[in-house]
Short mmCIF file of C-alpha atoms in Angstrom, two decimals:
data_model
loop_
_atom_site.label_atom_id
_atom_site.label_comp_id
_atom_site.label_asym_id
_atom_site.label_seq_id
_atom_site.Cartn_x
_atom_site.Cartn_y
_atom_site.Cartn_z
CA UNK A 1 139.64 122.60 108.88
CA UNK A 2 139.17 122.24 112.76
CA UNK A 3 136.21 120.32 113.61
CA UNK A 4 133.63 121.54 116.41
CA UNK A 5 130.76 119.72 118.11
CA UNK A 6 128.38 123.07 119.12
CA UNK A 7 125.13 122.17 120.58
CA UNK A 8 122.38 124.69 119.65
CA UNK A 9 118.61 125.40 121.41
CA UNK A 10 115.63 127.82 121.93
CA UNK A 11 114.10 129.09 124.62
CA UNK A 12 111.66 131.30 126.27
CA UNK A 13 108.55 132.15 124.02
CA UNK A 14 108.43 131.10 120.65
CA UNK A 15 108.61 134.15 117.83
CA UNK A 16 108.67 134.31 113.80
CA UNK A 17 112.35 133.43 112.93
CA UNK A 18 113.56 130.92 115.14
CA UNK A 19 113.84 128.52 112.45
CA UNK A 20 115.96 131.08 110.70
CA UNK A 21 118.63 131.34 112.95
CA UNK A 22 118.88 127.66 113.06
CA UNK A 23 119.11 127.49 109.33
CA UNK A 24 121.24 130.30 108.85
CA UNK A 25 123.70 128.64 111.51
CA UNK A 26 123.28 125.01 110.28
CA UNK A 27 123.86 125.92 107.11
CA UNK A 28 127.50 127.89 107.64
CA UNK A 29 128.63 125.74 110.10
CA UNK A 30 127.99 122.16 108.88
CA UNK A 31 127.40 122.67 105.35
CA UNK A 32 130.14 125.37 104.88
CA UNK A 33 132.62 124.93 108.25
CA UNK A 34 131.85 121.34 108.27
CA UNK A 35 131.24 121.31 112.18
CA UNK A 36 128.80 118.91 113.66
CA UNK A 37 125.89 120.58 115.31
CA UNK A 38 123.27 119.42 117.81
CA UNK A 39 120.39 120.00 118.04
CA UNK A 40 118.84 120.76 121.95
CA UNK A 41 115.24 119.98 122.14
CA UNK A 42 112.57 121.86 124.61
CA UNK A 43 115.05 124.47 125.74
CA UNK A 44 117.82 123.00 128.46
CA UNK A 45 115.26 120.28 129.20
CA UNK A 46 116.50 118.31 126.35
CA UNK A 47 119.77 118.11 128.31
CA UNK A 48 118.22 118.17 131.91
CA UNK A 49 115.49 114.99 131.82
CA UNK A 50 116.03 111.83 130.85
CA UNK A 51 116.41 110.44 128.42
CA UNK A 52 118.19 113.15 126.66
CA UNK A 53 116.38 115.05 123.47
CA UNK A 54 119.24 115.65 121.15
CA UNK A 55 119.00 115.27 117.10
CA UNK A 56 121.92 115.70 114.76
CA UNK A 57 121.79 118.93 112.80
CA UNK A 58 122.49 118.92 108.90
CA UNK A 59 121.84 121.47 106.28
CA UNK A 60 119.31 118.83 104.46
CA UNK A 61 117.32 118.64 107.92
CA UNK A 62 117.15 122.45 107.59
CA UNK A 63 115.67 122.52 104.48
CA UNK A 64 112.27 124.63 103.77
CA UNK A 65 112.58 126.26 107.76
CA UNK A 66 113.06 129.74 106.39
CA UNK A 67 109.41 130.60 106.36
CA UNK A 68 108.34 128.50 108.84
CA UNK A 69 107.39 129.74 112.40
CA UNK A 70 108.10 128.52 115.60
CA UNK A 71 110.98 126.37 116.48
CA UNK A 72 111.66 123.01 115.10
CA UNK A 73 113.59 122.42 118.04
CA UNK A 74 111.02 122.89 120.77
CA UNK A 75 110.98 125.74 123.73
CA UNK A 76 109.77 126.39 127.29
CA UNK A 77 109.85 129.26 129.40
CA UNK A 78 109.96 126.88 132.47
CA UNK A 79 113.24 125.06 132.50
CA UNK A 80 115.39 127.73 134.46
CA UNK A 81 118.40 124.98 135.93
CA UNK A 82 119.40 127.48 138.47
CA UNK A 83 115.55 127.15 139.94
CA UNK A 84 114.39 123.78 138.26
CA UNK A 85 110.93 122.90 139.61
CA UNK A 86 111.02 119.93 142.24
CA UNK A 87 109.03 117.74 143.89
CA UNK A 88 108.29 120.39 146.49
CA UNK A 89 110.22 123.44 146.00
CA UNK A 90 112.71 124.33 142.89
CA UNK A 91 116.72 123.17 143.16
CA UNK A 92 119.84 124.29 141.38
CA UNK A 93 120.33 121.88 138.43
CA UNK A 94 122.50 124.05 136.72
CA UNK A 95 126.08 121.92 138.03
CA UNK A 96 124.20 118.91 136.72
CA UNK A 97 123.85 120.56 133.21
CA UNK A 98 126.89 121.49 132.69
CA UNK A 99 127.99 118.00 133.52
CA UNK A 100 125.69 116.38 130.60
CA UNK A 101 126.92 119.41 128.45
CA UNK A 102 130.62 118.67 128.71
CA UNK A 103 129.94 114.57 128.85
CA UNK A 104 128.61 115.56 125.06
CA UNK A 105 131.91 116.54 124.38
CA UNK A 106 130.01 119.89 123.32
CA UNK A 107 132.59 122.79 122.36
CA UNK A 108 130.11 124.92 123.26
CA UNK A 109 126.25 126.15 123.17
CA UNK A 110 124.28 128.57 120.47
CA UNK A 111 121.66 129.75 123.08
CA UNK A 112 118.69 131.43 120.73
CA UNK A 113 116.14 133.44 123.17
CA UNK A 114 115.84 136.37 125.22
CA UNK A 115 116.25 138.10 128.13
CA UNK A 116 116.02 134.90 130.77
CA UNK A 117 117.74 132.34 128.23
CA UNK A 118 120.33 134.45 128.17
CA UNK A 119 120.90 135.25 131.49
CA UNK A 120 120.91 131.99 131.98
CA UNK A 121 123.45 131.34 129.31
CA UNK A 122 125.14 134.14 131.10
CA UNK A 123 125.60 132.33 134.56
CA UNK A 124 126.07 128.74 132.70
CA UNK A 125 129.56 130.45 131.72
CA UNK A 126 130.32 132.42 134.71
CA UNK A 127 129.96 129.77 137.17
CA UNK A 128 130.12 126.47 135.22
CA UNK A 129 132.94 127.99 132.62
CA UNK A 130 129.95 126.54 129.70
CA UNK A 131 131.57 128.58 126.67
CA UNK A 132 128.18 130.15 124.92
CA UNK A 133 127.09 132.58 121.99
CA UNK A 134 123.73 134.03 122.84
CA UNK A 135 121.88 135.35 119.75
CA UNK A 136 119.02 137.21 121.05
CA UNK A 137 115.10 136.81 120.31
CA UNK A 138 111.70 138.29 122.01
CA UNK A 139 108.67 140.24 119.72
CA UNK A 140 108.54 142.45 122.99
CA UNK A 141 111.56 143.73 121.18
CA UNK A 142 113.01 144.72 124.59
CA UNK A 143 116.54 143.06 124.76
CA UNK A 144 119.04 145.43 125.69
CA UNK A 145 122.01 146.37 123.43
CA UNK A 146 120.18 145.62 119.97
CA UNK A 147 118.27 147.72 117.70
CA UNK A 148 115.65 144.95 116.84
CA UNK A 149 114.84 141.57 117.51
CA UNK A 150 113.60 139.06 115.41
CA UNK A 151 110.19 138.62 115.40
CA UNK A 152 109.19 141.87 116.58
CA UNK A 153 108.62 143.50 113.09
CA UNK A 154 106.33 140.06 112.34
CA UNK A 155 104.29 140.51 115.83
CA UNK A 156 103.84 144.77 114.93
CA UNK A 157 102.67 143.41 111.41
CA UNK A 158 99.90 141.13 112.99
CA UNK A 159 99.24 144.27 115.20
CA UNK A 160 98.48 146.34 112.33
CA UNK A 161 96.54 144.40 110.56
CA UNK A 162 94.15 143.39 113.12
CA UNK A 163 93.99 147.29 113.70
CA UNK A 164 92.91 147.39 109.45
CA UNK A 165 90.29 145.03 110.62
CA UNK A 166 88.80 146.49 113.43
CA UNK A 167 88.67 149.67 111.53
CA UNK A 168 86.03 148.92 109.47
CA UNK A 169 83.98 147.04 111.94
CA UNK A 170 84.40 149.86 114.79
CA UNK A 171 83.11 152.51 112.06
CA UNK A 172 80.36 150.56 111.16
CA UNK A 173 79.10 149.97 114.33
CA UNK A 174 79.74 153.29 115.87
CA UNK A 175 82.44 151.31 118.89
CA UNK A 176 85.03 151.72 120.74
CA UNK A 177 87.39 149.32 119.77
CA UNK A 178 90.08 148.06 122.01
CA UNK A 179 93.04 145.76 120.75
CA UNK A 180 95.66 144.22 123.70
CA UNK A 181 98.81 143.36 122.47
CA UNK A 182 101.74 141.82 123.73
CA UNK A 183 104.21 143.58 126.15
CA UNK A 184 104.13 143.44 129.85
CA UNK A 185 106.69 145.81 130.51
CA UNK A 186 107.99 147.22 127.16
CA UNK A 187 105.16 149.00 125.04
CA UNK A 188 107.58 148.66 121.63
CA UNK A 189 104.58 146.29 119.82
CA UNK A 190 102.00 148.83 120.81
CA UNK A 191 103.95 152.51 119.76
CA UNK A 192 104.90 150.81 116.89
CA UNK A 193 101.42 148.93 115.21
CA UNK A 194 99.44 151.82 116.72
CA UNK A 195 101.42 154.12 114.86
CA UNK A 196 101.28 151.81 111.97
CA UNK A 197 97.26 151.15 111.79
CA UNK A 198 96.40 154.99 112.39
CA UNK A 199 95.36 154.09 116.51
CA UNK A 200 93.40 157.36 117.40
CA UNK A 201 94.93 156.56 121.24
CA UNK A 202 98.23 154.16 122.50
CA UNK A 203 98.97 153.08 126.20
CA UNK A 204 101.85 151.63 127.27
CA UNK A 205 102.94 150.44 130.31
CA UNK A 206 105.95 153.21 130.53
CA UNK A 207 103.24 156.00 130.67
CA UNK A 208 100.71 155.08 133.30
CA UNK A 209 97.71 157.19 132.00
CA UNK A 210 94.52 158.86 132.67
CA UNK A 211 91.37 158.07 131.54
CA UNK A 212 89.74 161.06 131.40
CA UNK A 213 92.06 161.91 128.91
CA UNK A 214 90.96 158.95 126.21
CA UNK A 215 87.25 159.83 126.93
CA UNK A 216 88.45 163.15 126.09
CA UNK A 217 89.77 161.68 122.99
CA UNK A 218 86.18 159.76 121.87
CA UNK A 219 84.36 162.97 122.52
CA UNK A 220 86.35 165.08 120.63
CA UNK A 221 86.28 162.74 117.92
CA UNK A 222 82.43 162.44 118.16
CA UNK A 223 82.13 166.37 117.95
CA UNK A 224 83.53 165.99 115.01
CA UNK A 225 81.62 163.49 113.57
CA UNK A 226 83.80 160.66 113.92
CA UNK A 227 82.04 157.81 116.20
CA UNK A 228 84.20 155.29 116.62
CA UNK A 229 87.25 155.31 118.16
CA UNK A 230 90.38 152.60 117.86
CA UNK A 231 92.99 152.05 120.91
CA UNK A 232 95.86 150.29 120.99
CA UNK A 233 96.67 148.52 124.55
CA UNK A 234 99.72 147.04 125.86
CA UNK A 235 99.11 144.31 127.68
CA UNK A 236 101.45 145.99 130.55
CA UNK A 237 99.31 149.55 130.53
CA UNK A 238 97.87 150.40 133.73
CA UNK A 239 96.03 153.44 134.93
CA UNK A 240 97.84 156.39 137.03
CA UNK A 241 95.25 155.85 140.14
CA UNK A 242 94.00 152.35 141.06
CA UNK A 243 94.57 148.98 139.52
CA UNK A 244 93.74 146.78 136.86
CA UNK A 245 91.05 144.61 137.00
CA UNK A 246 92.00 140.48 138.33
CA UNK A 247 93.79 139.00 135.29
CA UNK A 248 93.25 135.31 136.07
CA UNK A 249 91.23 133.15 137.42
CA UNK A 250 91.67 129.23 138.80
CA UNK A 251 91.59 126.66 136.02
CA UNK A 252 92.53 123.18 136.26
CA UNK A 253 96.32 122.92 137.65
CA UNK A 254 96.46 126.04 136.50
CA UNK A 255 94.76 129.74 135.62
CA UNK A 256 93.55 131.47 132.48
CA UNK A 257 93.45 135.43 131.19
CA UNK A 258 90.37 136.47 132.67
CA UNK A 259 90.55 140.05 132.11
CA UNK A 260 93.76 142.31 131.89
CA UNK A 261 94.57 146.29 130.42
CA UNK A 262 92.44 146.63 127.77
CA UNK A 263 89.17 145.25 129.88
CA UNK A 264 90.37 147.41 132.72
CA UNK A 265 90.70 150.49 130.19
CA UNK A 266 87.18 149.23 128.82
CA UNK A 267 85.79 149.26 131.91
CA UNK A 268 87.50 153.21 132.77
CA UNK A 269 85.46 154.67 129.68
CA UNK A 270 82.00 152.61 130.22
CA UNK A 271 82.37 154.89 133.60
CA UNK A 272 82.44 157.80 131.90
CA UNK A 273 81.34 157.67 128.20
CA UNK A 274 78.39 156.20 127.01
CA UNK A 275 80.17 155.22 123.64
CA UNK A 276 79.63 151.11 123.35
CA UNK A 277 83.25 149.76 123.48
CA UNK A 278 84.93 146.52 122.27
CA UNK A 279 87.50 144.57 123.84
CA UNK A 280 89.97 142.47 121.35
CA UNK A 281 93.38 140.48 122.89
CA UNK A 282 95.74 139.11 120.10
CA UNK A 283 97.29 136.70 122.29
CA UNK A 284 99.27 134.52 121.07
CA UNK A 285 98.18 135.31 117.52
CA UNK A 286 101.02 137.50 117.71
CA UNK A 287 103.87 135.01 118.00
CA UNK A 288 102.41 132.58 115.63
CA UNK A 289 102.77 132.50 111.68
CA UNK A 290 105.62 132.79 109.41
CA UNK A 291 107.90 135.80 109.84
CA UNK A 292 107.96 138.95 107.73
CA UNK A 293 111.01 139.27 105.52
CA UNK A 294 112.72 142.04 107.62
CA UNK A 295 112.72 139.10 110.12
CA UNK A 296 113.89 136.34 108.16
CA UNK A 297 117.09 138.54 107.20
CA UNK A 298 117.83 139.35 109.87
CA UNK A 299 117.45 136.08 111.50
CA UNK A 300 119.54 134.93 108.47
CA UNK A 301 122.01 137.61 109.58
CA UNK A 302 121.89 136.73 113.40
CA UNK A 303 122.82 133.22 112.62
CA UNK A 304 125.75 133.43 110.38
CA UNK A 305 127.32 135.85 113.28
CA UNK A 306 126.82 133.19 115.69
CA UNK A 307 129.23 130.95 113.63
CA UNK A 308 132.00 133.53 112.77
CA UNK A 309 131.93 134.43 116.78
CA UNK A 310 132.06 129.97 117.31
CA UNK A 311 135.08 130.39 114.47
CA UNK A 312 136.95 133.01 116.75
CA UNK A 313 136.63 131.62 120.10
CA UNK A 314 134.57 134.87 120.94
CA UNK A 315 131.99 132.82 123.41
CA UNK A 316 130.48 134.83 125.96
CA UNK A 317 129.38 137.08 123.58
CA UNK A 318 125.46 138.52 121.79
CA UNK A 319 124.89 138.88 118.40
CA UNK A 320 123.01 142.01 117.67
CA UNK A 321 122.07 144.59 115.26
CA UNK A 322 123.54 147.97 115.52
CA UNK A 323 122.85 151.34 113.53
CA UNK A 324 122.01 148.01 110.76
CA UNK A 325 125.75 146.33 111.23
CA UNK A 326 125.57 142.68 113.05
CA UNK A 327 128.23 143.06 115.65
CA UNK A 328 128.18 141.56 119.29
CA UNK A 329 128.68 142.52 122.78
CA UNK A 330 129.46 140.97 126.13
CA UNK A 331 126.42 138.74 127.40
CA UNK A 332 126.94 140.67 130.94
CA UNK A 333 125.89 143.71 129.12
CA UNK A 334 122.68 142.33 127.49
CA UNK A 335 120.53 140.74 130.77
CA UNK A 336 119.11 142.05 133.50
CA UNK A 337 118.13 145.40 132.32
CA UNK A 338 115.16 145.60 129.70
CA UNK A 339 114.74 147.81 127.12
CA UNK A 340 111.65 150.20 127.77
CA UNK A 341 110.35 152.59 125.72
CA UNK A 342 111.60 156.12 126.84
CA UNK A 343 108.52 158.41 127.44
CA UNK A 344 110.53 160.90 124.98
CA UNK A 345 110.93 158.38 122.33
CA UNK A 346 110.67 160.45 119.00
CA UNK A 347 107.66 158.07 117.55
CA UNK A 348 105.89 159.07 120.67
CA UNK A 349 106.40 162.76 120.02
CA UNK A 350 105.43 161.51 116.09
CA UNK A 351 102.15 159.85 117.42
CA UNK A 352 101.53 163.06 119.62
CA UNK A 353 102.24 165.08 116.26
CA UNK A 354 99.45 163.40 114.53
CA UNK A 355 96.85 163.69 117.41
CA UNK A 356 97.51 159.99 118.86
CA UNK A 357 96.20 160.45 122.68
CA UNK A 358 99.12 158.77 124.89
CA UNK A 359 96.85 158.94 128.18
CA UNK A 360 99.37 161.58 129.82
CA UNK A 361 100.60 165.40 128.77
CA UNK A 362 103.90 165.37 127.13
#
């Protein structure tokens, strides 16, 4: 049995089912392959600063992750080595990475994250010939070239039931209630928990929309004698005409959320309607918690691809889920171009079907 030394990390945001895949791969490639595997703290920083973050890998110190969220191993969405931050301005670190990567006597990398891990798992092989499996993770669900991510289906089931929630508080109060989810660019968590949690309206930042049209909505709906009125908000949604309102504000060394879609859309109806509205953001609520068990399979099932792809010297490759088979495809294939949600996506013309305002005519 050939023996491999196959360093493994997360990056980017955390989501339900990290600690899957690193299970799922421990697990078939020590325990069952008998490979040693590395663990990379913190993203590439484990590798980067100094000293070095690295932790042996076994099947007993994967024990009990299944459930678990988050990432045992650490993340960051800041430790890009082709723009590392500097003293005064960023520098290219990535030549000294793949120096520390090789002096590990590292076969090769499991890089678990999404779009910007693995683009720069991409360009770690391209230029620095660092052979690398990407297996691909965001709840935005809006990696190209896969079905689903993991974590998605856990963030849309957080979604929905925060939607259950505000139900019963909106109707007893007579609100507008407003829920911002995650998804700055791809409205998948929004179509999908609004559908889920019976949203009377959905925006999304793929269909800029007009207010008039979910005032519309909470009048017709009070005509009717229904006085409350629940919409679902992408955190990426913006109106057709004008802006959104300022979104941060200085804190610290840094900023906080100050405002954002759903305070701007808030703000939209208060000029118009007279309805009292709500304003709810899930945050980071959304990545947090254990993961639903569509996510822990497939997880399970992105892992155990990452090892027979190690086993067959297929490196510059994605694991991903197609028409529910786990195959792969070339890593050049998977970055740089997101996955939005087209405008004549069928759940959209299913939301539309069950009198879901999108904030534009079909």
């Amino acid at each position: 049995m050939a023996t491999k030394r196959i360093g493994i990390l997360t990056g980017g945001g955390d989501a339900p089912g990290l600690n899957a895949v690193i299970r799922a791969f421990v697990k078939s490639a020590a325990g069952v392959e008998g490979w040693e595997i590395i663990g990379i703290e913190d993203s590439f920083d484990g590798l980067l600063e100094v000293p070095h973050r690295l932790r042996p890998l076994t099947p007993k110190s994967c024990q009990g992750l299944l459930h678990r969220g988050g990432t045992m191993l650490g993340t960051t969405n800041r430790g890009n080595p082709f723009s590392y931050p500097g003293a005064q301005d960023t520098v290219d670190r990535s030549g000294e990475l793949a120096d520390r990567i090789r002096a590990q006597g590292f076969d090769g990398l499991v890089v678990i994250g999404g779009d910007g891990t693995q683009e720069i798992g991409y360009h770690m092989m391209k230029r620095h010939n660092i052979p690398v499996i990407g297996v691909p993770k965001t709840i935005d669900n809006d990696l190209a070239c896969t079905d689903y991510t993991f974590g998605f289906w856990s963030a849309v089931d957080v979604a929905t039931e925060a939607l259950d929630r505000l139900h019963t508080t909106a109707e007893s109060h007579d609100r507008v209630m407003l829920l911002e989810v995650m998804g700055r660019t791809a409205g998948w968590i929004a179509l999908y928990a609004g559908v889920a949690g019976g949203a009377d309206a959905i925006a999304i930042p793929e269909i800029p929309y007009d207010p008039d049209r979910f005032v519309a909505k909470i009048q017709q709906r009070r005509a009717r004698g229904r006085h409350f009125t629940l919409i679902v908000v992408a955190e990426g949604a913006k109106p057709a005409e004008g802006s959104a309102l300022p979104i941060e504000v200085s804190h610290g060394q840094g900023s906080i959320k100050a405002g954002g879609a759903a305070q701007t859309l808030a703000q939209l109806i208060a000029d118009r309607d007279p309805a009292e509205s709500r304003v709810t953001v899930l945050g980071h609520l959304q990545r947090g918690g254990s993961p639903v068990p569509f996510d822990r399979v497939l997880a399970t099932r992105f892992g155990v691809k990452a090892v027979e792809l190690v086993k067959a010297d297929l490196w510059g490759n994605l694991v991903r889920l197609e028409n529910d088979r786990i195959t792969h495809v070339p890593l050049e294939d998977a970055v740089g171009s997101p996955r939005h949600v087209d405008p004549n996506h069928p759940l959209i013309a299913t939301a539309r079907a069950v009198g879901i305002e999108m904030g534009a005519p079909a």
